[in-house]
DNA sequence: CAACCGCGTGATAGCGCTGTCAATATCGCT
DNA sequence: AGCGATATTGACAGCGCTATCACGCGGTTG
């Protein structure tokens, strides 16, 4: 026959109900929505629960109600601090709500992502936040099966799974390169690490801008599959100097690389921006305090996380979400590292700090 | 009476069992431990599950088995990239295992920590990883009630809740200051931000070392409750220069501050290390590539996360954990920013890169 | 004054899975 | 062949909670 009898010390809804002199279902209602219970019983239940040290069993709740209050979040890297800002936004938004977050790390692998999505779906999450737009067909199918609100973050693109919030990496990089061109730079190098889909799209933006200006040269592109770091930034710059000693500017696909380039320039006694201009991407906090201050493309990562989370909650709780695809834009933060005295050969139609 | 009849499309263990021609419990066994099922049935079940698109229901599993495979992780900040290394270790260790991680953010608030612990306990986690040793009595009680392995990380201290892995922040800072003293520095400033418990202990180590050398001066200490950042590093250094213009070295409670100090020195044309030596804490990646390279105290954060996770798994799976309290030590990475030509007045008994 | 509504409450019947123990099949060995 | 030991399988009874429907009650409506 069945299992061992009930442990004596265990406190269930039933025990609380008995002590409070109400039915278990009323206690259940009290915990989910206190307002639906009359004031008198509310007090009795409250004190009974406290006396017994009652702790709701989430598994039982999830099984009976066929849903959970877990939000699954999938990001490709924990090391890349770009994501920590997004996460902060997400965590801040869910702060104090009844939802809890389950964070998983795809390591930039689509297969890993599939595996994790499958795992999430088993938990019947209330919502899902995934990074990027490059899910496999299988991955999309799994998400669809979850039958819950989904937000894709970090970039915008066609065919959202459900909702989407981000910006165009192609346009953002195009704008950064345009700024350098406007400063009179012509031999603009591109440094990229990891080369994940979003960095690829930045490279695309670079190519578009360089070709449009008629100054594209593949030798100016130096990339590596290795994850980004300050050291790698210095190394890539050294490689670039070998391939194209005449560079007058460097666009770095992210800020760590830019900092590495700055250090390498200091090491080589190359004047920034006089001899070489530097532009980064993401506008990390340190960019504005470096010497010289470093130009970067600001992306609204915190807001992205915050709004993604809000979109999920609105959708779950039945509030209509007006904008299901949000482009947060970006801003080229022009600083000393790319501000040149020399006459701009390209019209400087993109003024300082232009919002796109 | 009860609820609506079963949805027709739903795939449960029972459906898979029927199609495979076995009993539900056998299917259950197959999913938890395929080896306990004979090869013939294994194949039949596998194909049946695939045909039906069966997805196990984790809530039901958790309810029936009275446990989950969720590991709760509590960290105080998502922005402070000290934790991203620890997290990477944790995620790497659980990678491919059956456990999944639930990460929560206490924001350096003990009350918040309590709330989150309470939330975790409702899920009956398989294990818990918490940051620091300063839980409230209430918090400790909640954790104890969870009745699962617990590892405290980031520092060592007396009275572990269960297991513990970290290092002594007092000793680590003491060693860093000793290094500066050995270089002949006497007016050593202390810069600290956020001032969480671990930074407080670093300050303690600083005071111990300075007093032991007879050179303690409270005017050399500049701190703020604001979270750490490069900009704050510059600001704190400026404050320090006002309070004590004769400083010959700065110890920064973390590396962001140190970078900010370096930039501020560049701005003020103060030679590092000739006029002022700089030492940071944590040994972030960029410290070794700065110009000059920056001395820091390396802490083994990745290993800490990895081993904390391993300890949890060992404990859960019944493998005895030999070392329940692990001191990972630290290493003073002596670099250009604190290496002085001038004669050392204090015996340099702590050679370069000494492991403690 | 009957019909109707909405609120607060309760009884019932599962949600989908697994722990426990029993039953059966298989095997090695004397 | 006979025996116990071992592997494999199954029956049963919940795990603790909530969806659903039913009911009683006071007040509103035509």
XYZ file of C-alpha atoms (C1' of nucleotides) in Angstrom:
772
model
C 0.000 0.000 0.000
C 0.876 3.672 -0.106
C 3.517 5.515 1.731
C 4.418 6.071 5.296
C 1.897 8.005 7.358
C 2.080 11.750 7.616
C 4.950 13.161 9.596
C 3.534 14.489 12.862
C 5.329 17.819 12.948
C 4.280 18.882 9.499
C 2.219 22.037 9.167
C -0.177 22.128 6.251
C -3.001 24.340 5.230
C -5.284 21.879 7.020
C -3.549 22.364 10.349
C -3.804 26.108 10.080
C -7.457 25.815 9.106
C -8.209 23.589 12.081
C -6.569 25.977 14.521
C -8.307 28.971 12.977
C -11.634 27.174 12.889
C -12.188 27.595 9.167
C -11.980 25.349 6.138
C -8.680 24.733 4.384
C -9.851 26.423 1.240
C -10.407 29.628 3.141
C -6.857 29.547 4.383
C -5.729 28.959 0.836
C -7.693 32.018 -0.243
C -6.212 34.044 2.560
C -2.679 33.360 1.377
C -3.385 34.097 -2.232
C -5.682 37.062 -1.818
C -6.365 38.203 1.740
C -9.084 40.620 0.635
C -11.443 37.838 -0.352
C -11.645 36.652 3.247
C -13.713 38.471 5.867
C -11.777 40.523 8.379
C -12.570 38.302 11.351
C -11.311 35.120 9.777
C -8.391 36.959 8.300
C -7.054 37.728 11.754
C -7.694 34.244 13.074
C -5.942 32.656 10.108
C -3.033 35.047 10.331
C -2.328 34.271 13.951
C -2.890 30.557 13.502
C -0.393 30.484 10.637
C 2.116 32.369 12.674
C 1.692 30.166 15.724
C 2.236 27.032 13.707
C 5.040 28.480 11.615
C 3.219 27.604 8.446
C 5.170 27.762 5.190
C 3.245 27.274 1.942
C 4.426 24.461 -0.267
C 5.093 25.941 -3.670
C 5.238 22.608 -5.434
C 1.761 21.696 -4.287
C 0.518 25.099 -5.283
C 2.091 24.817 -8.708
C 0.680 21.356 -9.249
C -2.846 22.274 -8.235
C -2.937 25.583 -10.046
C -1.011 24.435 -13.106
C 1.254 27.452 -13.071
C 4.138 29.036 -11.194
C 5.358 32.521 -10.525
C 8.808 31.881 -11.879
C 10.251 34.043 -14.612
C 12.977 32.338 -16.613
C 15.828 34.535 -17.786
C 18.370 33.344 -20.315
C 21.587 35.265 -20.911
C 24.691 34.181 -22.792
C 27.332 35.200 -20.273
C 27.763 36.057 -16.644
C 31.203 37.537 -17.129
C 30.285 40.103 -19.726
C 29.123 42.936 -17.553
C 26.868 44.238 -20.260
C 24.377 41.750 -18.936
C 24.731 42.738 -15.324
C 23.066 46.063 -16.094
C 20.210 44.352 -17.888
C 19.843 41.921 -15.023
C 19.786 44.715 -12.529
C 16.874 46.209 -14.411
C 15.071 42.890 -14.475
C 15.655 42.210 -10.803
C 14.629 45.731 -9.845
C 11.382 45.419 -11.754
C 10.442 42.111 -10.125
C 11.558 43.337 -6.728
C 8.680 43.085 -4.292
C 6.431 41.389 -6.812
C 5.290 37.828 -6.302
C 7.512 36.620 -9.121
C 10.874 35.058 -8.655
C 13.581 34.872 -11.251
C 15.430 31.868 -12.484
C 18.578 32.846 -14.316
C 20.404 30.555 -16.696
C 23.501 30.946 -18.768
C 23.645 29.756 -22.375
C 27.365 30.431 -22.853
C 26.587 31.730 -26.309
C 25.542 28.248 -27.375
C 22.259 27.750 -29.166
C 22.174 24.089 -28.195
C 22.690 24.993 -24.585
C 19.926 27.523 -24.974
C 17.572 24.843 -26.263
C 18.416 22.591 -23.365
C 17.767 25.365 -20.874
C 14.519 26.370 -22.524
C 13.365 22.775 -22.279
C 14.239 22.841 -18.589
C 12.341 26.073 -18.074
C 9.252 24.785 -19.808
C 9.116 21.847 -17.408
C 8.541 24.378 -14.670
C 5.634 26.057 -16.423
C 7.114 29.524 -15.969
C 4.946 32.631 -15.804
C 7.185 34.321 -18.335
C 10.437 34.046 -20.217
C 13.134 36.562 -21.074
C 15.646 35.444 -23.673
C 18.655 37.163 -25.160
C 18.879 37.941 -28.836
C 16.898 36.936 -31.863
C 18.855 33.944 -33.077
C 17.042 31.089 -31.428
C 16.922 27.829 -33.386
C 13.602 26.736 -34.874
C 13.513 24.033 -32.228
C 14.166 26.625 -29.541
C 11.320 28.771 -30.767
C 9.034 25.753 -30.778
C 9.913 24.940 -27.189
C 9.249 28.499 -26.109
C 5.960 28.525 -27.930
C 4.975 25.344 -26.109
C 5.576 27.103 -22.809
C 2.511 29.164 -23.574
C 3.599 32.203 -21.586
C 4.711 35.734 -22.367
C 8.182 35.910 -23.868
C 10.424 38.917 -24.343
C 13.506 38.869 -26.520
C 16.018 41.440 -25.329
C 19.254 43.122 -26.434
C 18.341 43.738 -30.039
C 15.483 44.306 -32.388
C 14.767 42.207 -35.413
C 12.026 40.777 -37.574
C 9.591 38.087 -36.449
C 9.519 38.430 -32.683
C 8.503 35.266 -30.860
C 6.159 37.360 -28.770
C 7.561 40.651 -27.481
C 10.899 42.298 -28.055
C 12.977 45.140 -26.675
C 16.392 46.327 -27.757
C 18.037 48.376 -30.435
C 19.738 47.956 -33.774
C 23.386 47.023 -33.390
C 23.927 47.688 -37.081
C 22.608 51.239 -36.777
C 24.439 51.895 -33.517
C 27.774 50.944 -34.995
C 26.993 52.803 -38.189
C 26.444 55.926 -36.111
C 29.706 55.463 -34.225
C 31.663 55.071 -37.441
C 29.857 58.052 -38.956
C 31.029 60.084 -36.007
C 34.629 59.066 -36.626
C 34.286 59.812 -40.324
C 32.885 63.205 -39.428
C 35.981 63.802 -37.359
C 38.023 63.277 -40.470
C 39.193 59.729 -39.737
C 39.580 57.505 -42.774
C 41.617 54.500 -41.711
C 39.274 53.264 -39.024
C 40.043 49.874 -37.565
C 37.443 47.464 -36.202
C 38.323 45.322 -33.196
C 35.955 42.593 -32.079
C 36.128 39.688 -29.656
C 33.848 36.714 -29.103
C 32.013 37.616 -32.303
C 28.601 36.656 -31.068
C 25.627 37.581 -33.265
C 25.385 41.094 -31.883
C 29.059 41.802 -32.452
C 28.632 40.422 -35.967
C 25.890 42.937 -36.536
C 28.117 45.731 -35.266
C 30.713 44.597 -37.758
C 28.015 44.779 -40.407
C 27.257 48.361 -39.377
C 30.954 49.169 -39.598
C 31.207 47.705 -43.072
C 28.109 49.562 -44.235
C 29.460 52.869 -42.978
C 32.955 52.367 -44.333
C 31.696 51.266 -47.730
C 29.242 54.150 -47.881
C 32.160 56.499 -47.297
C 34.285 54.641 -49.831
C 37.019 53.882 -47.305
C 36.410 50.199 -46.591
C 39.484 48.033 -46.316
C 39.228 44.477 -44.951
C 42.710 44.723 -43.493
C 41.325 47.142 -40.939
C 39.215 44.418 -39.362
C 40.787 42.377 -36.580
C 38.681 39.933 -34.619
C 39.019 36.913 -32.401
C 36.707 34.227 -31.084
C 38.208 34.626 -27.617
C 35.966 36.370 -25.060
C 36.482 40.056 -24.599
C 38.937 41.490 -22.070
C 41.201 44.458 -21.621
C 44.242 42.380 -22.425
C 42.678 41.106 -25.626
C 41.948 44.709 -26.567
C 45.660 45.477 -26.386
C 46.529 42.367 -28.367
C 44.013 43.035 -31.102
C 45.287 46.575 -31.395
C 48.844 45.312 -31.738
C 47.687 42.995 -34.516
C 45.934 45.864 -36.202
C 49.065 47.999 -36.074
C 50.949 45.244 -37.867
C 48.322 44.818 -40.580
C 47.612 48.509 -41.059
C 50.195 50.807 -39.463
C 48.433 53.829 -40.870
C 45.199 53.532 -38.833
C 43.927 56.835 -37.517
C 41.035 55.504 -35.420
C 39.877 52.297 -33.751
C 36.318 51.247 -33.179
C 36.101 48.598 -30.464
C 33.069 46.323 -30.395
C 32.979 46.842 -26.662
C 34.453 48.961 -23.931
C 36.852 46.456 -22.402
C 38.644 46.312 -25.706
C 38.689 50.105 -25.879
C 40.301 50.349 -22.477
C 42.889 47.806 -23.559
C 43.600 49.854 -26.661
C 44.031 52.985 -24.567
C 46.544 51.217 -22.347
C 48.389 49.843 -25.347
C 48.561 53.339 -26.827
C 50.000 54.622 -23.559
C 52.528 51.824 -23.655
C 53.510 52.715 -27.223
C 53.398 56.460 -26.577
C 50.722 56.956 -29.184
C 48.746 60.134 -28.519
C 44.985 59.677 -28.162
C 43.129 61.137 -29.978
C 45.777 63.090 -31.918
C 47.395 60.065 -33.514
C 44.656 57.535 -33.003
C 41.056 58.091 -32.023
C 39.275 55.456 -29.914
C 35.588 54.621 -29.758
C 34.055 51.888 -27.642
C 30.632 50.336 -27.361
C 28.168 50.097 -24.429
C 29.337 53.120 -22.475
C 30.443 51.388 -19.339
C 30.938 53.547 -16.332
C 34.734 53.761 -16.584
C 34.688 55.225 -20.095
C 33.828 58.691 -18.843
C 36.555 58.736 -16.242
C 39.467 57.449 -18.322
C 42.246 59.801 -19.421
C 41.428 60.907 -22.023
C 37.714 60.275 -21.581
C 36.630 57.580 -24.001
C 33.891 57.932 -26.581
C 31.349 55.140 -26.572
C 27.882 54.192 -27.727
C 25.481 54.282 -24.854
C 22.892 51.551 -24.828
C 20.050 51.656 -22.348
C 20.631 48.332 -20.741
C 19.109 48.984 -17.358
C 15.948 50.362 -18.906
C 15.887 47.393 -21.249
C 15.781 44.965 -18.356
C 13.285 47.038 -16.450
C 10.882 47.328 -19.336
C 11.253 43.730 -20.432
C 10.225 42.690 -16.935
C 7.358 45.134 -16.912
C 6.122 43.859 -20.249
C 6.086 40.327 -18.874
C 4.168 41.340 -15.775
C 1.657 43.384 -17.723
C 1.020 40.510 -20.056
C 0.705 37.941 -17.278
C -1.665 40.084 -15.322
C -3.816 40.843 -18.299
C -2.897 44.475 -18.788
C -2.608 45.081 -22.499
C 0.932 45.740 -23.676
C 0.756 48.554 -26.197
C 4.249 48.369 -27.650
C 5.142 44.753 -28.180
C 8.344 45.598 -30.016
C 10.360 48.407 -28.473
C 13.411 50.050 -29.984
C 15.268 51.783 -27.191
C 17.767 53.433 -29.509
C 21.268 54.441 -28.456
C 23.407 57.503 -28.141
C 26.943 58.203 -29.342
C 28.677 59.705 -26.315
C 31.342 61.837 -27.904
C 34.308 62.322 -25.608
C 37.934 63.333 -25.798
C 39.222 60.106 -27.310
C 37.558 60.867 -30.627
C 37.276 64.633 -30.680
C 39.780 65.967 -33.150
C 40.816 69.484 -33.957
C 41.456 68.683 -37.569
C 38.888 69.814 -40.095
C 36.097 67.375 -40.634
C 35.931 66.314 -44.251
C 32.553 64.719 -43.740
C 29.676 67.005 -42.693
C 29.231 66.695 -38.956
C 25.485 66.274 -39.245
C 25.470 64.060 -36.210
C 26.034 66.457 -33.360
C 27.430 65.482 -29.986
C 25.321 63.082 -28.016
C 22.741 62.645 -30.718
C 19.930 60.365 -29.700
C 18.838 57.962 -32.415
C -17.860 18.388 -7.146
C -14.244 18.545 -8.266
C -12.790 20.166 -11.260
C -13.245 19.963 -14.961
C -12.281 16.673 -16.566
C -8.778 16.135 -17.836
C -7.772 18.096 -20.887
C -7.668 15.682 -23.800
C -4.362 16.796 -25.311
C -2.407 16.495 -22.123
C 0.493 14.058 -22.026
C 1.242 12.527 -18.676
C 3.350 9.691 -17.483
C 0.245 7.527 -17.786
C -0.151 8.228 -21.481
C 3.456 7.368 -22.166
C 3.098 4.208 -20.102
C 0.005 3.147 -22.016
C 1.681 3.640 -25.371
C 4.825 1.847 -24.248
C 2.810 -0.972 -22.694
C 4.306 -0.610 -19.227
C 3.128 0.749 -15.920
C 3.434 4.470 -15.112
C 5.874 3.852 -12.323
C 8.276 2.228 -14.772
C 8.161 5.299 -16.950
C 8.816 7.369 -13.862
C 11.852 5.232 -13.136
C 13.056 5.534 -16.682
C 13.150 9.308 -16.437
C 14.884 9.403 -13.133
C 17.298 6.564 -13.624
C 17.223 4.817 -16.999
C 19.584 2.061 -15.849
C 17.001 0.584 -13.518
C 14.772 -0.278 -16.450
C 15.484 -3.200 -18.765
C 16.838 -2.383 -22.196
C 13.723 -3.472 -24.072
C 11.338 -1.286 -22.131
C 13.828 1.506 -22.140
C 13.610 1.754 -25.883
C 9.837 1.438 -25.952
C 9.430 4.131 -23.333
C 11.910 6.396 -25.022
C 10.140 6.283 -28.347
C 6.705 6.561 -26.758
C 7.769 9.660 -24.856
C 9.193 11.181 -27.981
C 6.121 10.395 -30.059
C 3.835 12.008 -27.538
C 6.142 14.943 -26.826
C 6.091 14.175 -23.152
C 7.466 16.815 -20.787
C 7.801 15.872 -17.099
C 5.942 18.088 -14.672
C 8.464 19.308 -12.145
C 5.842 20.551 -9.702
C 4.258 17.128 -9.468
C 7.647 15.546 -9.079
C 8.579 17.975 -6.336
C 5.321 17.429 -4.520
C 5.499 13.673 -4.631
C 9.169 13.405 -3.793
C 9.192 16.214 -1.258
C 12.271 17.804 -2.750
C 13.530 19.712 -5.750
C 16.775 19.978 -7.631
C 16.964 23.727 -7.243
C 20.006 25.349 -5.714
C 19.316 28.774 -4.254
C 22.113 31.318 -4.587
C 22.060 34.601 -2.727
C 24.444 37.392 -3.672
C 24.364 41.033 -2.575
C 24.878 42.680 -5.964
C 24.652 41.991 -9.645
C 26.630 45.047 -10.613
C 29.736 44.317 -8.605
C 31.628 42.091 -10.974
C 33.388 40.395 -8.127
C 30.326 38.208 -7.961
C 30.205 37.431 -11.635
C 33.375 35.383 -11.272
C 31.959 33.481 -8.328
C 28.753 32.897 -10.239
C 30.636 31.636 -13.222
C 32.256 29.062 -10.984
C 28.912 28.058 -9.551
C 27.218 27.811 -12.923
C 30.140 25.894 -14.380
C 30.026 23.370 -11.572
C 26.303 22.737 -11.943
C 26.577 22.682 -15.720
C 25.275 19.386 -17.027
C 24.146 18.257 -13.606
C 20.487 17.783 -12.815
C 20.457 20.842 -10.583
C 19.246 24.219 -11.639
C 20.182 27.473 -10.005
C 17.921 30.137 -8.655
C 19.787 33.374 -8.179
C 18.549 36.168 -5.956
C 19.943 39.548 -5.097
C 19.925 40.824 -1.521
C 21.165 44.343 -2.376
C 23.345 44.221 0.703
C 20.244 44.207 2.883
C 19.913 41.658 5.658
C 16.147 42.071 5.716
C 15.957 41.471 2.025
C 18.137 38.434 2.570
C 15.703 37.083 5.135
C 12.791 37.605 2.795
C 14.578 35.805 0.002
C 15.643 32.951 2.230
C 12.035 32.508 3.264
C 11.084 32.390 -0.395
C 13.747 29.815 -1.123
C 12.688 27.587 1.718
C 9.159 27.433 0.309
C 10.657 25.683 -2.684
C 12.431 23.064 -0.628
C 15.754 23.626 -2.380
C 18.378 20.914 -2.660
C 21.028 23.328 -1.438
C 21.730 26.938 -0.618
C 24.702 29.193 -1.279
C 24.729 32.447 0.645
C 27.177 35.321 0.667
C 29.052 36.312 3.785
C 28.775 35.399 7.409
C 26.545 38.178 8.688
C 23.109 36.610 8.451
C 20.618 37.665 11.108
C 19.622 35.133 13.765
C 16.247 34.937 12.033
C 17.960 34.343 8.709
C 20.029 31.528 10.162
C 16.893 29.971 11.618
C 15.146 30.058 8.259
C 18.103 28.436 6.566
C 18.279 25.778 9.220
C 14.588 25.038 8.650
C 15.333 24.425 4.993
C 17.139 21.300 6.099
C 19.545 21.200 3.175
C 23.266 21.724 2.666
C 24.307 25.356 2.959
C 27.580 26.978 1.954
C 28.573 30.447 3.029
C 30.945 31.995 0.526
C 33.263 35.000 0.134
C 34.828 34.919 3.553
C 35.726 32.689 6.426
C 34.574 33.214 9.964
C 33.523 31.471 13.138
C 30.346 29.419 13.527
C 29.523 28.340 10.014
C 25.851 27.557 9.442
C 26.918 24.381 7.686
C 29.807 24.701 5.248
C 31.950 27.661 4.343
C 34.475 28.708 1.725
C 36.338 31.972 1.408
C 39.294 33.783 2.828
C 40.118 36.310 5.504
C 39.582 39.841 4.294
C 41.395 41.136 7.357
C 44.487 39.098 6.566
C 44.347 39.865 2.845
C 44.312 43.576 3.453
C 46.942 43.258 6.148
C 49.197 41.578 3.602
C 48.612 44.281 1.012
C 49.463 47.017 3.486
C 52.493 45.086 4.662
C 53.670 45.013 1.071
C 53.351 48.797 0.816
C 55.123 49.241 4.121
C 57.877 46.978 2.866
C 58.221 49.273 -0.136
C 58.928 52.107 2.258
C 55.517 53.755 2.140
C 54.349 55.332 5.380
C 51.449 57.615 4.531
C 49.173 54.974 3.099
C 45.601 56.033 2.378
C 42.593 53.730 2.518
C 39.775 54.241 0.033
C 36.554 52.297 0.440
C 33.099 52.432 -1.120
C 29.820 50.751 -0.178
C 31.425 49.660 3.095
C 29.700 46.303 3.227
C 30.879 43.857 5.899
C 33.747 42.566 3.821
C 35.049 46.026 3.053
C 34.748 46.796 6.757
C 36.972 43.843 7.472
C 39.498 45.043 4.910
C 39.516 48.345 6.712
C 40.170 46.437 9.918
C 43.146 44.734 8.300
C 44.428 48.115 7.169
C 44.128 49.536 10.676
C 45.850 46.514 12.196
C 48.767 46.790 9.787
C 49.137 50.554 10.132
C 48.977 50.420 13.904
C 51.439 47.553 14.038
C 53.855 49.691 12.042
C 53.122 52.718 14.193
C 51.984 54.826 11.244
C 48.216 54.830 11.714
C 46.452 58.132 11.058
C 42.654 58.257 10.782
C 42.885 61.148 8.320
C 44.212 58.677 5.785
C 40.895 56.842 5.662
C 38.320 58.030 3.144
C 35.154 56.042 2.606
C 31.662 56.419 1.214
C 28.422 54.464 1.395
C 27.940 54.921 -2.347
C 28.549 51.790 -4.458
C 31.961 51.406 -5.978
C 32.849 52.787 -9.399
C 35.798 54.195 -11.256
C 34.469 57.722 -10.910
C 34.042 57.301 -7.168
C 37.640 56.118 -7.018
C 38.768 59.416 -8.484
C 36.542 61.376 -6.135
C 37.689 59.549 -3.031
C 41.283 60.095 -4.049
C 40.647 63.816 -4.484
C 39.157 63.897 -0.990
C 42.151 62.062 0.359
C 44.538 64.555 -1.247
C 42.704 67.351 0.524
C 42.787 65.642 3.907
C 46.313 64.326 3.641
C 48.332 65.893 0.803
C 51.416 63.978 1.876
C 50.114 60.467 1.057
C 52.656 58.252 -0.607
C 50.412 55.269 -1.323
C 46.740 54.399 -1.691
C 45.118 51.120 -0.879
C 41.776 50.766 -2.622
C 39.217 48.362 -1.212
C 38.568 47.226 -4.745
C 39.929 47.485 -8.240
C 37.398 49.884 -9.735
C 38.491 52.439 -7.208
C 42.115 51.738 -8.016
C 41.512 52.342 -11.696
C 39.768 55.590 -10.851
C 42.734 56.625 -8.719
C 45.108 55.857 -11.577
C 43.080 58.022 -13.926
C 42.925 60.812 -11.380
C 46.697 60.654 -10.955
C 47.097 60.890 -14.719
C 44.807 63.898 -14.705
C 46.853 65.529 -11.945
C 50.169 64.473 -13.465
C 51.103 62.528 -10.369
C 53.649 59.845 -11.194
C 52.662 56.297 -10.258
C 54.364 54.712 -8.396
C 57.126 57.290 -7.932
C 54.954 59.842 -6.175
C 52.071 57.656 -5.163
C 51.818 53.879 -5.111
C 48.484 52.226 -5.842
C 47.188 48.870 -4.655
C 43.765 47.454 -5.445
C 41.793 44.468 -4.280
C 40.375 41.451 -6.173
C 42.777 41.440 -9.091
C 40.326 42.037 -11.867
C 41.521 41.284 -15.330
C 42.271 44.892 -16.303
C 44.715 45.446 -13.429
C 47.500 43.595 -15.202
C 47.086 45.507 -18.431
C 46.871 49.040 -17.077
C 49.784 51.468 -17.502
C 51.506 51.125 -15.129
C 50.315 47.638 -14.267
C 48.369 47.776 -11.026
C 49.152 45.787 -7.906
C 46.171 43.968 -6.437
C 45.207 41.182 -4.092
C 44.118 38.167 -6.039
C 41.203 36.284 -4.585
C 40.190 32.954 -6.028
C 36.611 33.771 -6.844
C 36.041 31.356 -9.658
C 37.433 28.487 -7.635
C 35.316 29.616 -4.703
C 32.135 29.289 -6.710
C 33.208 26.020 -8.241
C 34.074 24.438 -4.942
C 31.041 25.791 -3.127
C 28.880 24.152 -5.764
C 30.839 20.917 -5.545
C 30.482 20.866 -1.774
C 26.722 21.205 -2.137
C 26.523 18.400 -4.660
C 28.737 16.110 -2.635
C 26.637 16.682 0.424
C 23.330 16.198 -1.386
C 24.496 13.019 -3.022
C 25.857 11.595 0.168
C 29.556 11.848 -0.588
C 31.273 12.934 2.588
C 32.674 16.461 2.447
C 36.064 16.356 4.104
C 36.752 20.062 4.446
C 33.585 21.771 5.584
C 35.345 25.089 6.085
C 37.791 26.023 3.347
C 40.172 28.948 3.401
C 41.201 29.644 -0.188
C 43.751 32.242 0.783
C 44.845 35.073 -1.498
C 47.913 36.376 -3.200
C 49.371 39.879 -3.348
C 50.086 40.426 -7.032
C 52.914 42.912 -6.918
C 53.046 45.010 -10.051
C 54.528 48.284 -11.238
C 52.099 50.552 -9.394
C 53.610 49.660 -6.042
C 57.128 48.619 -6.861
C 59.485 51.303 -5.656
C 63.167 51.707 -6.087
C 63.608 53.395 -2.738
C 65.085 51.354 0.106
C 62.571 49.371 2.098
C 62.573 50.365 5.734
C 60.464 47.355 6.675
C 61.977 43.923 6.057
C 60.568 42.586 2.800
C 59.764 39.204 4.286
C 56.791 38.904 1.992
C 58.315 38.223 -1.375
C 56.574 38.960 -4.652
C 53.397 37.053 -5.263
C 53.487 35.323 -1.911
C 50.670 32.883 -1.423
C 49.080 33.086 2.037
C -43.185 39.100 -3.049
C -40.652 36.180 -6.116
C -36.681 36.428 -8.851
C -32.157 37.800 -8.950
C -27.529 39.122 -7.717
C -23.110 38.982 -5.397
C -20.425 37.915 -1.560
C -18.194 34.807 1.543
C -17.728 30.170 2.553
C -17.412 25.215 2.111
C -17.246 20.240 -0.020
C -15.296 17.640 -3.403
C -12.141 15.883 -6.489
C -8.306 15.939 -8.473
C -3.229 18.234 -10.304
C 0.914 14.378 -12.108
C 4.101 12.244 -9.926
C 6.829 9.039 -6.578
C 7.806 6.274 -1.883
C 6.848 2.069 -0.214
C 6.236 -2.523 -0.260
C 4.942 -6.729 -2.627
C 5.216 -9.695 -6.542
C 7.483 -11.738 -10.118
C 11.395 -12.948 -13.158
C 16.169 -14.122 -13.517
C 20.331 -15.863 -11.973
C 24.207 -18.294 -9.657
C 25.435 -21.747 -6.924
C 25.476 -26.130 -4.291
C 16.758 -29.789 -8.894
C 16.436 -26.598 -5.151
C 17.578 -22.564 -2.775
C 18.327 -17.875 -1.752
C 19.914 -13.625 -3.854
C 19.319 -10.121 -7.102
C 17.166 -7.482 -10.669
C 12.883 -5.815 -12.574
C 8.204 -4.552 -12.356
C 3.780 -3.166 -10.489
C -0.203 -1.614 -7.143
C -1.449 1.568 -4.098
C -1.985 5.605 -1.677
C -0.961 9.786 -1.107
C 2.277 14.596 -1.512
C -0.361 19.711 -0.142
C -2.726 22.558 -2.550
C -6.482 24.798 -5.631
C -10.397 24.861 -9.489
C -14.881 24.230 -9.619
C -19.311 24.132 -8.260
C -22.870 24.590 -4.570
C -24.966 26.970 -0.947
C -26.698 30.377 2.386
C -27.510 34.979 3.157
C -28.732 39.817 2.830
C -29.982 43.188 -0.262
C -31.838 44.883 -4.720
C -35.109 44.865 -8.517
C -39.556 44.804 -11.151
